[in-house]
Coordinates of C-alpha atoms and ligand atoms in Angstrom, one line a residue:
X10 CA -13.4 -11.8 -7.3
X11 CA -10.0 -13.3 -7.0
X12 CA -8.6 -11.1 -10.1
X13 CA -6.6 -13.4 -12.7
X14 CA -7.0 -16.1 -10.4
X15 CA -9.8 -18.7 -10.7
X16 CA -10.9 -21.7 -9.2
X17 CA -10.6 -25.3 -11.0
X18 CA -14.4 -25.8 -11.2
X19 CA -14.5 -22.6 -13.7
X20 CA -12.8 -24.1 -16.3
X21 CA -12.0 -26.8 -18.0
X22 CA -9.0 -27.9 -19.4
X23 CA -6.3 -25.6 -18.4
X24 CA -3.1 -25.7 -20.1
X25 CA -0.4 -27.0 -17.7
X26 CA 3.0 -24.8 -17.1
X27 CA 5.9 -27.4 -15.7
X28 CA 8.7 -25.8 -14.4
X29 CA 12.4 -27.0 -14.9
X30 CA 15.6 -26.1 -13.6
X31 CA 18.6 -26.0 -15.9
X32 CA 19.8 -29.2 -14.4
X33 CA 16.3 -30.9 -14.7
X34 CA 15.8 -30.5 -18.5
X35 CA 17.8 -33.0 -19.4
X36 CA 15.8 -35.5 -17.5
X37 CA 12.9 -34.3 -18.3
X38 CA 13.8 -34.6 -22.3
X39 CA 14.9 -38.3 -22.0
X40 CA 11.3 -38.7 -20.7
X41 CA 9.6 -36.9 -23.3
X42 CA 8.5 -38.3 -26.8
X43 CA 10.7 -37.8 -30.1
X44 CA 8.4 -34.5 -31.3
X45 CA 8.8 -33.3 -27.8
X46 CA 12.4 -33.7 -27.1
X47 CA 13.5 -32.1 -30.7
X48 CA 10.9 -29.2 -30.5
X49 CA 12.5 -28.1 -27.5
X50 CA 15.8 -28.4 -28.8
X51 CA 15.1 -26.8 -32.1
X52 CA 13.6 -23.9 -30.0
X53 CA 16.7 -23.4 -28.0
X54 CA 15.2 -23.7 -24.4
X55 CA 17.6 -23.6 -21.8
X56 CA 15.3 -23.4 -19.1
X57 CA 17.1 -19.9 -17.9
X58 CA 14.7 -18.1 -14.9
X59 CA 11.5 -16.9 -16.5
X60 CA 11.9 -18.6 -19.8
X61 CA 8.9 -20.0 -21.1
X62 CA 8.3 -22.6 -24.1
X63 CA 4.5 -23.6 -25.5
X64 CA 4.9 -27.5 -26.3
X65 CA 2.6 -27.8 -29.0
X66 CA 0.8 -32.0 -29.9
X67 CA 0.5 -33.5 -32.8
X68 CA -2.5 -31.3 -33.5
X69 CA -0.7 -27.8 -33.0
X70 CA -2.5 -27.1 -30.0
X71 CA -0.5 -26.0 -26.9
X72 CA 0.3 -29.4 -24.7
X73 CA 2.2 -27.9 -22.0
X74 CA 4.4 -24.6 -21.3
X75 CA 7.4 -25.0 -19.9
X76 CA 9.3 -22.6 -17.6
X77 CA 13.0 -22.3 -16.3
X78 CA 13.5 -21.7 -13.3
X79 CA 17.1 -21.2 -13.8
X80 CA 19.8 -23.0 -11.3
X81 CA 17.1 -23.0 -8.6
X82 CA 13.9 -21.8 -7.2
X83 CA 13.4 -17.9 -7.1
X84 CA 11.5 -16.2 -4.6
X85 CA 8.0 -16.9 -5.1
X86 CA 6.4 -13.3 -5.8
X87 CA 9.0 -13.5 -8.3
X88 CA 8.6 -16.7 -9.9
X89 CA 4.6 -15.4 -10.2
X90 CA 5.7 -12.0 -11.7
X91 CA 7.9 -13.8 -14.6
X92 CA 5.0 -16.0 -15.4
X93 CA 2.2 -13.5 -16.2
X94 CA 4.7 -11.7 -18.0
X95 CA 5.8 -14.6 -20.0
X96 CA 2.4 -16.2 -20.4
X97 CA -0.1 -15.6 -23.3
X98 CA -3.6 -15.3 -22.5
X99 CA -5.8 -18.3 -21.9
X100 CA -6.0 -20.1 -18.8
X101 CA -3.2 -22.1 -16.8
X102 CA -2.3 -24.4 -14.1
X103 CA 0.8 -25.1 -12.1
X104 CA 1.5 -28.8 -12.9
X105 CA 4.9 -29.9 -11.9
X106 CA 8.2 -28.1 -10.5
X107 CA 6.6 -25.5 -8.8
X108 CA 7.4 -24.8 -4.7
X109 CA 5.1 -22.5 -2.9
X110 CA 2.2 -22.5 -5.4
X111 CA 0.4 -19.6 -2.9
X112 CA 2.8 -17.3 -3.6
X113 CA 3.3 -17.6 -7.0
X114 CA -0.1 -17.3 -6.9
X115 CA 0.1 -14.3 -5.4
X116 CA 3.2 -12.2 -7.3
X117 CA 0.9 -13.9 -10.1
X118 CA -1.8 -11.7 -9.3
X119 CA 0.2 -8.6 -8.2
X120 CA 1.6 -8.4 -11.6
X121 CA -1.3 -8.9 -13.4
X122 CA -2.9 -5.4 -11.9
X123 CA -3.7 -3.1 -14.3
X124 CA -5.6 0.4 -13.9
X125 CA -7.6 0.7 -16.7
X126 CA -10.7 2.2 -15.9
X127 CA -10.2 5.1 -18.3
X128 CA -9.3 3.3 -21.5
X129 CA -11.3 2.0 -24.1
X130 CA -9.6 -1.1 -24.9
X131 CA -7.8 -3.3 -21.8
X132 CA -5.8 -6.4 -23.5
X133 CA -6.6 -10.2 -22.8
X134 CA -4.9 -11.8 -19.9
X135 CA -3.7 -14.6 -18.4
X136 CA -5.5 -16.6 -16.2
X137 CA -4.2 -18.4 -13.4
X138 CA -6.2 -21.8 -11.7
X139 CA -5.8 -22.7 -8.2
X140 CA -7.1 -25.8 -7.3
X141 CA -6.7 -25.2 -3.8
X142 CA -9.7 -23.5 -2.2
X143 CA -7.7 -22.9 0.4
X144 CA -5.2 -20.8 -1.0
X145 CA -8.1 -19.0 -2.7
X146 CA -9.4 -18.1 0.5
X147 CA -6.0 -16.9 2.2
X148 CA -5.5 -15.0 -1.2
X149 CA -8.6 -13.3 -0.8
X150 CA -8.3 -10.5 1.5
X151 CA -4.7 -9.9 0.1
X152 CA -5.8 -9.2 -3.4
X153 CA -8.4 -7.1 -2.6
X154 CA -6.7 -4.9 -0.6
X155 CA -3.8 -4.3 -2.9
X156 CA -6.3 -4.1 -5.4
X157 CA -8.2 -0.9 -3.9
X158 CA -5.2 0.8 -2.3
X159 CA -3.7 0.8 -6.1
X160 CA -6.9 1.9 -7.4
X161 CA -7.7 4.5 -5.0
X162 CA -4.3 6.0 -5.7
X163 CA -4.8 5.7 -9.3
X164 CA -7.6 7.2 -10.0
X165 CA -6.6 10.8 -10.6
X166 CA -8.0 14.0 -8.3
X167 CA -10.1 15.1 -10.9
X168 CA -12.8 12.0 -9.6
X169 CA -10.9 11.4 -6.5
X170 CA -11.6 14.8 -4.5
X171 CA -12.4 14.6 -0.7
X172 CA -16.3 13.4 -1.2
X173 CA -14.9 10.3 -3.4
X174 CA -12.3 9.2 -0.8
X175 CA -15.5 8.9 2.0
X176 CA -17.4 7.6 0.0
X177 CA -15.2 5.1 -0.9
X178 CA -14.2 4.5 2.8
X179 CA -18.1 4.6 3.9
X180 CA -18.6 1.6 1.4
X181 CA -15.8 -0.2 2.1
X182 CA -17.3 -0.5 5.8
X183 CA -20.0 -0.8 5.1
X184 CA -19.9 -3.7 2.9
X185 CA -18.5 -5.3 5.7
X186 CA -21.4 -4.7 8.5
X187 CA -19.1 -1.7 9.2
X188 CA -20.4 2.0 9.9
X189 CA -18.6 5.8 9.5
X190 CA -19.4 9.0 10.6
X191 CA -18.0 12.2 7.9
X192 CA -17.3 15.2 9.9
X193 CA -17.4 18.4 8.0
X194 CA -18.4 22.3 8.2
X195 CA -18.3 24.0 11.6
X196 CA -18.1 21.0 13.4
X197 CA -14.9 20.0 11.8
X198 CA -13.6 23.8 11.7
X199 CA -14.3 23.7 16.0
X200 CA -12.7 20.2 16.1
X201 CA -9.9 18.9 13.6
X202 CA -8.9 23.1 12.7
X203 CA -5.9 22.0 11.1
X204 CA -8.5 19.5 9.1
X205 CA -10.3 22.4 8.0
X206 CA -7.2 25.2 7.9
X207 CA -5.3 22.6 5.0
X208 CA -8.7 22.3 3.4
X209 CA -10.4 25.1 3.2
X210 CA -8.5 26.6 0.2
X211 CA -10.3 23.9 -2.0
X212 CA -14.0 24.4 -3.3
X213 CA -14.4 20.6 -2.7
X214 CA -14.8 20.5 1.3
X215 CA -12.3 19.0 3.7
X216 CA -14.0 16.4 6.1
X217 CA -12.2 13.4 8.3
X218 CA -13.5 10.1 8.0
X219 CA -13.9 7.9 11.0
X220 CA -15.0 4.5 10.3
X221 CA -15.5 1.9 12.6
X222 CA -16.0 -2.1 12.2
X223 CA -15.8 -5.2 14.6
X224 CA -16.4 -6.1 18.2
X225 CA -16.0 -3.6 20.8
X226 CA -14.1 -6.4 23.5
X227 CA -11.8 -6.9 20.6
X228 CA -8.2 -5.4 20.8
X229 CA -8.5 -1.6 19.3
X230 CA -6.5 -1.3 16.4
X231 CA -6.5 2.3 14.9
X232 CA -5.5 3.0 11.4
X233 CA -5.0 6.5 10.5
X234 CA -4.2 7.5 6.7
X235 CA -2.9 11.3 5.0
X236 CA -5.9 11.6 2.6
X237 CA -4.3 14.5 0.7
X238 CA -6.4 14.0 -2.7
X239 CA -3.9 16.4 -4.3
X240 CA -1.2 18.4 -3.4
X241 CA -0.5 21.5 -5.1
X242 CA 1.8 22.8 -2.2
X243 CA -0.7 25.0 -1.4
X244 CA 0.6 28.8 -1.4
X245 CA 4.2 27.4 -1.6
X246 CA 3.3 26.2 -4.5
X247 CA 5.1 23.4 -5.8
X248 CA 7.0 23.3 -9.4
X249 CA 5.7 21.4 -12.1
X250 CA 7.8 18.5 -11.5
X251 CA 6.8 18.1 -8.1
X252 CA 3.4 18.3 -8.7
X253 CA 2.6 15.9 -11.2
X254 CA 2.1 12.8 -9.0
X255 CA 0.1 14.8 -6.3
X256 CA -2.8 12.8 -6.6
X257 CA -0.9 10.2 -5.2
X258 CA -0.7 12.1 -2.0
X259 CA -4.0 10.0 -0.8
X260 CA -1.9 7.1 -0.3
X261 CA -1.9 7.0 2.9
X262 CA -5.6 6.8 3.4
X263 CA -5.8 4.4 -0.3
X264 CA -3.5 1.9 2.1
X265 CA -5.1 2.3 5.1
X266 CA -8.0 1.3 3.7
X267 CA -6.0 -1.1 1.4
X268 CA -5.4 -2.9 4.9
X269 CA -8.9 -2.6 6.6
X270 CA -10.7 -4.8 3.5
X271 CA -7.8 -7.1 4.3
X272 CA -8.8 -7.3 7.6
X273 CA -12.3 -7.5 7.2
X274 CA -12.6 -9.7 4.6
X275 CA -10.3 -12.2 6.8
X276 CA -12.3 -11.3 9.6
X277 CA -9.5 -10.6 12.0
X278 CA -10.8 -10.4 15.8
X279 CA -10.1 -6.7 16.4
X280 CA -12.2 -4.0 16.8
X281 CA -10.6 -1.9 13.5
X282 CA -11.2 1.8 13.3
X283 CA -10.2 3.7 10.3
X284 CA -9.6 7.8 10.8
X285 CA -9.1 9.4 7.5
X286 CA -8.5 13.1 7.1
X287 CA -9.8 13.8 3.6
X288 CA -8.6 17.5 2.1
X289 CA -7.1 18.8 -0.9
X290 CA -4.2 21.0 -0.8
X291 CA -5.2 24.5 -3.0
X292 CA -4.9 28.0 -3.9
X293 CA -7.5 30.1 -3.6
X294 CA -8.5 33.4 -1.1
X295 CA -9.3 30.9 1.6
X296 CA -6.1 29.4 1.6
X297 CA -4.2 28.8 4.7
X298 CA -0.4 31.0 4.9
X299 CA 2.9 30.4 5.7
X300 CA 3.2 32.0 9.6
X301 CA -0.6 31.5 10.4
X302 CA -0.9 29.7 13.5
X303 CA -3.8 27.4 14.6
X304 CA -4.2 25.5 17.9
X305 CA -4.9 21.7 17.3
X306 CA -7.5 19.4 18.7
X307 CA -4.8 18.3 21.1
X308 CA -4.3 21.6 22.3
X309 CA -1.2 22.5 21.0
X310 CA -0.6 25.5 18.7
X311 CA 1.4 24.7 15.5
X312 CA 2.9 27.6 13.0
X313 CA 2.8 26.8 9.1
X314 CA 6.2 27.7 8.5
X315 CA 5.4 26.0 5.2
X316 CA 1.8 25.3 3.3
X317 CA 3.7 22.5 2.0
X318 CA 4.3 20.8 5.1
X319 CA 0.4 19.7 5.3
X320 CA 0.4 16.1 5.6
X321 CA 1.9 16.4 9.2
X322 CA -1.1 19.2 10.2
X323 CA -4.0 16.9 8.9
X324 CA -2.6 13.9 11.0
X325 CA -2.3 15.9 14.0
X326 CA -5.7 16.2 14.2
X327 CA -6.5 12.9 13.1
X328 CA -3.6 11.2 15.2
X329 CA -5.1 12.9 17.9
X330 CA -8.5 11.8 17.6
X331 CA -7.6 7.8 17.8
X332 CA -4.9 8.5 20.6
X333 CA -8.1 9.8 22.8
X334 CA -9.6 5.9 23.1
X335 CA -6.2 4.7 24.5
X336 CA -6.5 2.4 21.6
X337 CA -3.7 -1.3 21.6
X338 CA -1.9 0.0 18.2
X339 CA -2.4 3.3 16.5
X340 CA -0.5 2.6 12.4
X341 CA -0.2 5.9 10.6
X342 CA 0.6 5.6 6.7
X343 CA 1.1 8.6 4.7
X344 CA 3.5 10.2 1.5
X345 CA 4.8 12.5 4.3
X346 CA 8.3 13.3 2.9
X347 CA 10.4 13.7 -0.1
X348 CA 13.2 12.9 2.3
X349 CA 12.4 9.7 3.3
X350 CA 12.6 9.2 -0.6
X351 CA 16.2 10.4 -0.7
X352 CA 17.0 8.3 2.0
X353 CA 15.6 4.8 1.3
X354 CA 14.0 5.2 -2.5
X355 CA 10.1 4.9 -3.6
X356 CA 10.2 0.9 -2.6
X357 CA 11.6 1.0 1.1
X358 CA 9.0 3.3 3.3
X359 CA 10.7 3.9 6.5
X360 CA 8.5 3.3 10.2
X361 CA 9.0 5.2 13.1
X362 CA 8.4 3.3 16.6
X363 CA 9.4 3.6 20.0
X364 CA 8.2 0.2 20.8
X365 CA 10.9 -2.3 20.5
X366 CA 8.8 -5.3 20.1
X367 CA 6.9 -4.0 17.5
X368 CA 10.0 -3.0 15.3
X369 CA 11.2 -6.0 15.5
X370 CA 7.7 -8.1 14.7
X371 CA 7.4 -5.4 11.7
X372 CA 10.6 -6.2 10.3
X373 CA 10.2 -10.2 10.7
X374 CA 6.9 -10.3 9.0
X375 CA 8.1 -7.7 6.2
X376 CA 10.7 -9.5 5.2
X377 CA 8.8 -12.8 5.4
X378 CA 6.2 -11.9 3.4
X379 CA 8.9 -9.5 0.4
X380 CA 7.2 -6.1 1.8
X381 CA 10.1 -3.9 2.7
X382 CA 10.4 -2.0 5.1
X383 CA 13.3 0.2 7.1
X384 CA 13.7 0.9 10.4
X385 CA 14.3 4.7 11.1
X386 CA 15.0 6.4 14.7
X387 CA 12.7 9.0 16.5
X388 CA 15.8 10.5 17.0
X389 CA 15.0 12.9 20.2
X390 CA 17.6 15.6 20.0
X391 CA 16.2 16.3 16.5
X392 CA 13.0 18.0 18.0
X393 CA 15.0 20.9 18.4
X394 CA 14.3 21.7 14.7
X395 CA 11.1 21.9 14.8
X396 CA 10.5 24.5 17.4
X397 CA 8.8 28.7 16.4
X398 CA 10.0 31.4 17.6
X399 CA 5.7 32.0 18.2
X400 CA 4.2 29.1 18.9
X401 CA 4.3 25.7 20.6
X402 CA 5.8 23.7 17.4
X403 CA 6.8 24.8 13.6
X404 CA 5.4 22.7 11.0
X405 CA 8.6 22.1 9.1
X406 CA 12.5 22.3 10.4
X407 CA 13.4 26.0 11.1
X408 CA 17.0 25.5 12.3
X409 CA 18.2 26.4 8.8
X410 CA 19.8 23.4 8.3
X411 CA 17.5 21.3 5.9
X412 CA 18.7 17.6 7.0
X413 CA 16.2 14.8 8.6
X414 CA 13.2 15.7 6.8
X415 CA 11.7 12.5 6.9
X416 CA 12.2 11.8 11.1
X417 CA 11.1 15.7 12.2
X418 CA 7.9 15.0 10.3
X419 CA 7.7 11.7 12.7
X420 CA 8.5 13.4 15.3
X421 CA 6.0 16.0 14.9
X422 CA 3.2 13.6 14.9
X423 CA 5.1 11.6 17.5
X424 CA 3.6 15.2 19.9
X425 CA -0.4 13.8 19.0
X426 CA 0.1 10.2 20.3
X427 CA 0.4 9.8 24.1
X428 CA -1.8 7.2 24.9
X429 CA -1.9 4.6 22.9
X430 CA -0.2 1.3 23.8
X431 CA 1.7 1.3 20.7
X432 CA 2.4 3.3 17.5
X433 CA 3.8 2.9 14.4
X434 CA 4.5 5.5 11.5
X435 CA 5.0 4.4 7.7
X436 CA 6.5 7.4 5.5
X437 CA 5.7 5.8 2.7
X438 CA 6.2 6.4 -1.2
X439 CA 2.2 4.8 -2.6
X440 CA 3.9 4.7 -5.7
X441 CA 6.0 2.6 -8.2
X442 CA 7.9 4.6 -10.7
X443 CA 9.3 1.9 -13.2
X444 CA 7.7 -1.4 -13.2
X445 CA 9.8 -4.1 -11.6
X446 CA 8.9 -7.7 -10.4
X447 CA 5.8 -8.3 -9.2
X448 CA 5.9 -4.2 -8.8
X449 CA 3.1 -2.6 -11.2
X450 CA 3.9 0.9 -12.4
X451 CA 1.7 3.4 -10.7
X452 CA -0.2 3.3 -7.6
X453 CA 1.2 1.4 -5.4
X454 CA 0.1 -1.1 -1.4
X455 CA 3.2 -0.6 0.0
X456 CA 3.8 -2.3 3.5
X457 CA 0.2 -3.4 4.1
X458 CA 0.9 -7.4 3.0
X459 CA 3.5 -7.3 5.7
X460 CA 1.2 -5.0 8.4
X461 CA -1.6 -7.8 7.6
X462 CA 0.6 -10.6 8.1
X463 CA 1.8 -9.1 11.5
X464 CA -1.8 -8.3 12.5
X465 CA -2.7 -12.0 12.0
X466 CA -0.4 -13.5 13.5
X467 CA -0.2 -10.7 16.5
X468 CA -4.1 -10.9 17.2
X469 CA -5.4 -13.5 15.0
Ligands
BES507 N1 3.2 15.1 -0.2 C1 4.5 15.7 0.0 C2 5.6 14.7 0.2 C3 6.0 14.0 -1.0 C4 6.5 14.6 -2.1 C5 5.9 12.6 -0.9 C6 6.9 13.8 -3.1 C7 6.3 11.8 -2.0 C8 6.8 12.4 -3.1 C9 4.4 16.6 1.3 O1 3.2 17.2 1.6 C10 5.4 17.7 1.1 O2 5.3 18.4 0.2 N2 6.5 17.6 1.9 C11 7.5 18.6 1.8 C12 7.8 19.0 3.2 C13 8.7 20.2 3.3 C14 8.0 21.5 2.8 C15 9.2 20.4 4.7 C16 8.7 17.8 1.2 O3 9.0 16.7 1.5 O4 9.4 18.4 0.4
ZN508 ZN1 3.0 19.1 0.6
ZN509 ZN1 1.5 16.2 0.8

């Protein structure tokens, strides 16, 4: 339930880590007994950051570990990550040394992740205790979420088509006392067309999600996720090598829903609604073109300029399904853009808002909490770019000149949201290329610890 983490009552005995700057060893040594003092010599501990030394007794069995923490404390995700790298498997306890045993808890936890649903063998881990029950409970919803976003994301398009990703999102409601509603068929084709136009080339059907959980006098809280189970380009088809983490490009909707367990397991007084446009992006007779024009939900027409460009086109729709309850806060997450990749890098998503306040709240809670996150402008003249010479907007930059990928994408989905009391846009990357801190490689919940904590403190 709580991953590598596990409650004192479940075990007995737990093998106790101390930690020890390089300035405290010494101390600690003159305190220590004679086997002690020279089997940490004789080993050569120095106490560096993320150095770890089993302490065996007089009977060979492991007495303590010890781990350096260097010339200070690190940063606490950090400080988790080193110790289930360092750590065999068994079961430990924090003893002495450590500051902000939560999050080391937590980067404890977050490193430990590992998708391996498809292989025969998984190794033996480490096992953390908490004695606290209430750090359990504030872990809680935080794991979990991470947990599913990264294996939603991870679990490749083969058993992860449009069907999989509502029926993951009808359970995860409800399990909670939630409910959902799956539009598909005509309905969807009269209602979310550019729904239906990016997934109609796929024999698995497109459908939108719309999920629904808490009290309806609670403030409205919208989150809208790109469910683009794979993305082949579509007629643009894309080359090999920018194909072959398409199945990644259901991050969006993975962290969206990533975020809702966190909310519901926490129980956060809002009235959450999850809108999920679930498609996959293929080739076939049925496929949408490049220069077909449909006329969204909202009304407006759009021109594929690009079959690549369909990320934007499903959250039209969907953006302008949750703008039509005047909901508090609309969040949209999705792997919109390359760009924003050549800009910031996989681990920095950029967000798009026009609200002030809410910038700044994001970027206090994402630092507080090590979830990065970038400020980037809706940067007005720049809608210029994304005008057609036959219809009301082009779905990517037609000017000629391919710069600001990232923020004309924003600000074509900034056209679907006019009534909503705030919105926010996450280009994110749902992905971790080379495994780094408490960073697994792979699927990655990317801005979602920081969303929660500014949810909970916002409207908790
Ligand atoms: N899913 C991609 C964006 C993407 C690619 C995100 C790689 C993360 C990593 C999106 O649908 C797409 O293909 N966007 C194009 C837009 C272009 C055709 C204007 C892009 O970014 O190249
Ligand atoms: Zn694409
Ligand atoms: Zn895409």
């Amino acid at each position: 339930m709580h991953g590598p983490l596990i409650s004192a009552n479940e075990i007995i005995n737990p093998i106790p880590v101390v930690a020890l700057s390089a300035s405290e060893l010494e101390e600690h040594l003159d305190a220590a007994d004679a086997m002690t003092k020279s089997w940490v010599k004789a080993q050569e501990f120095t106490a560096a950051f993320g150095e770890t030394l089993a302490v065996p007794n007089q009977a060979g069995e492991i007495k303590t570990i010890l781990f350096g923490y260097g010339e200070s404390q690190s940063e606490a995700l950090e400080t988790g990550a080193a110790l289930n790298k360092m750590l065999p498997a068994g079961a430990f306890e924090l003893s002495k040394g450590f500051d902000d045993p939560a999050g080391i808890a937590l980067g404890f936890s977050l490193t430990a992740y590992r998708f391996d649903a498809y292989k025969k063998l998984s190794a033996p881990k480490a096992r953390l205790v908490v004695s606290e029950q209430g750090i359990l409970e504030e872990l809680e919803p935080i794991i979990a979420g991470t947990r599913l976003a990264k294996d939603l994301i991870n679990t490749p398009a083969n058993d992860m088509g449009p069907e999989e990703l509502a029926v993951a999102a009808s359970q995860l409601f409800e399990d909670h006392g939630g409910s959902s509603k799956i539009i598909m068929g005509d309905v969807l084709e009269n209602e979310f067309p550019l729904v239906h136009a990016v997934g109609n080339g796929s024999d698995r059907a497109p459908r939108l999600i719309d999920a629904i959980w808490g009290k309806d006098t609670d403030p409205k809280i919208t989150l809208v996720g790109k469910g683009v189970v794979f993305d082949s380009g579509g007629l643009d088809v894309k080359p090999a090598a920018g194909m072959i983490l398409m199945k990644k490009d259901m991050g969006g909707a993975a962290n969206a829903l990533g975020l809702a367990a966190m909310i519901m397991k926490a129980k956060l007084p809002m009235r959450l609604r999850v809108i999920i446009p679930a498609v996959e992006n293929a080739i076939s007779g049925r496929s949408f073109r490049p220069s077909d024009i449909f006329t969204s939900r909202k009304g407006l027409s759009v021109e594929v300029a690009n079959t690549d460009a369909e990320g934007r086109l499903v959250l039209a729709d969907a953006l302008a399904l949750a703008d039509e309850e005047s909901p508090e806060l609309i969040v949209d997450m999705a792997t919109l853009t390359g760009a924003a990749r050549a800009a910031l890098g996989p681990d920095v998503p950029p967000y798009y808002t026009d609200d002030e306040d809410l910038a700044e709240v994001i970027a206090v809670h994402s630092e507080a909490v090590n979830d990065p996150l970038w400020r980037m402008p809706l940067w007005k003249p720049y809608r210029k770019y994304i005008t057609s010479k036959t219809a009301d907007l082009a779905n990517i930059n037609t000017s000629g000149a391919g710069f600001a990928g990232s923020i004309t994408a924003a600000l074509f989905l900034q056209n679907f949201v006019k009534n909503a009391g705030s919105w926010v846009h996450l280009d994110i990357y749902g992905w971790t290329p080379i495994e780094k801190d408490f960073k697994t490689h792979g699927g990655e919940a990317q801005a979602i610890r920081a969303l929660f904590d500014m949810l909970k403190t916002r409207f908790g």
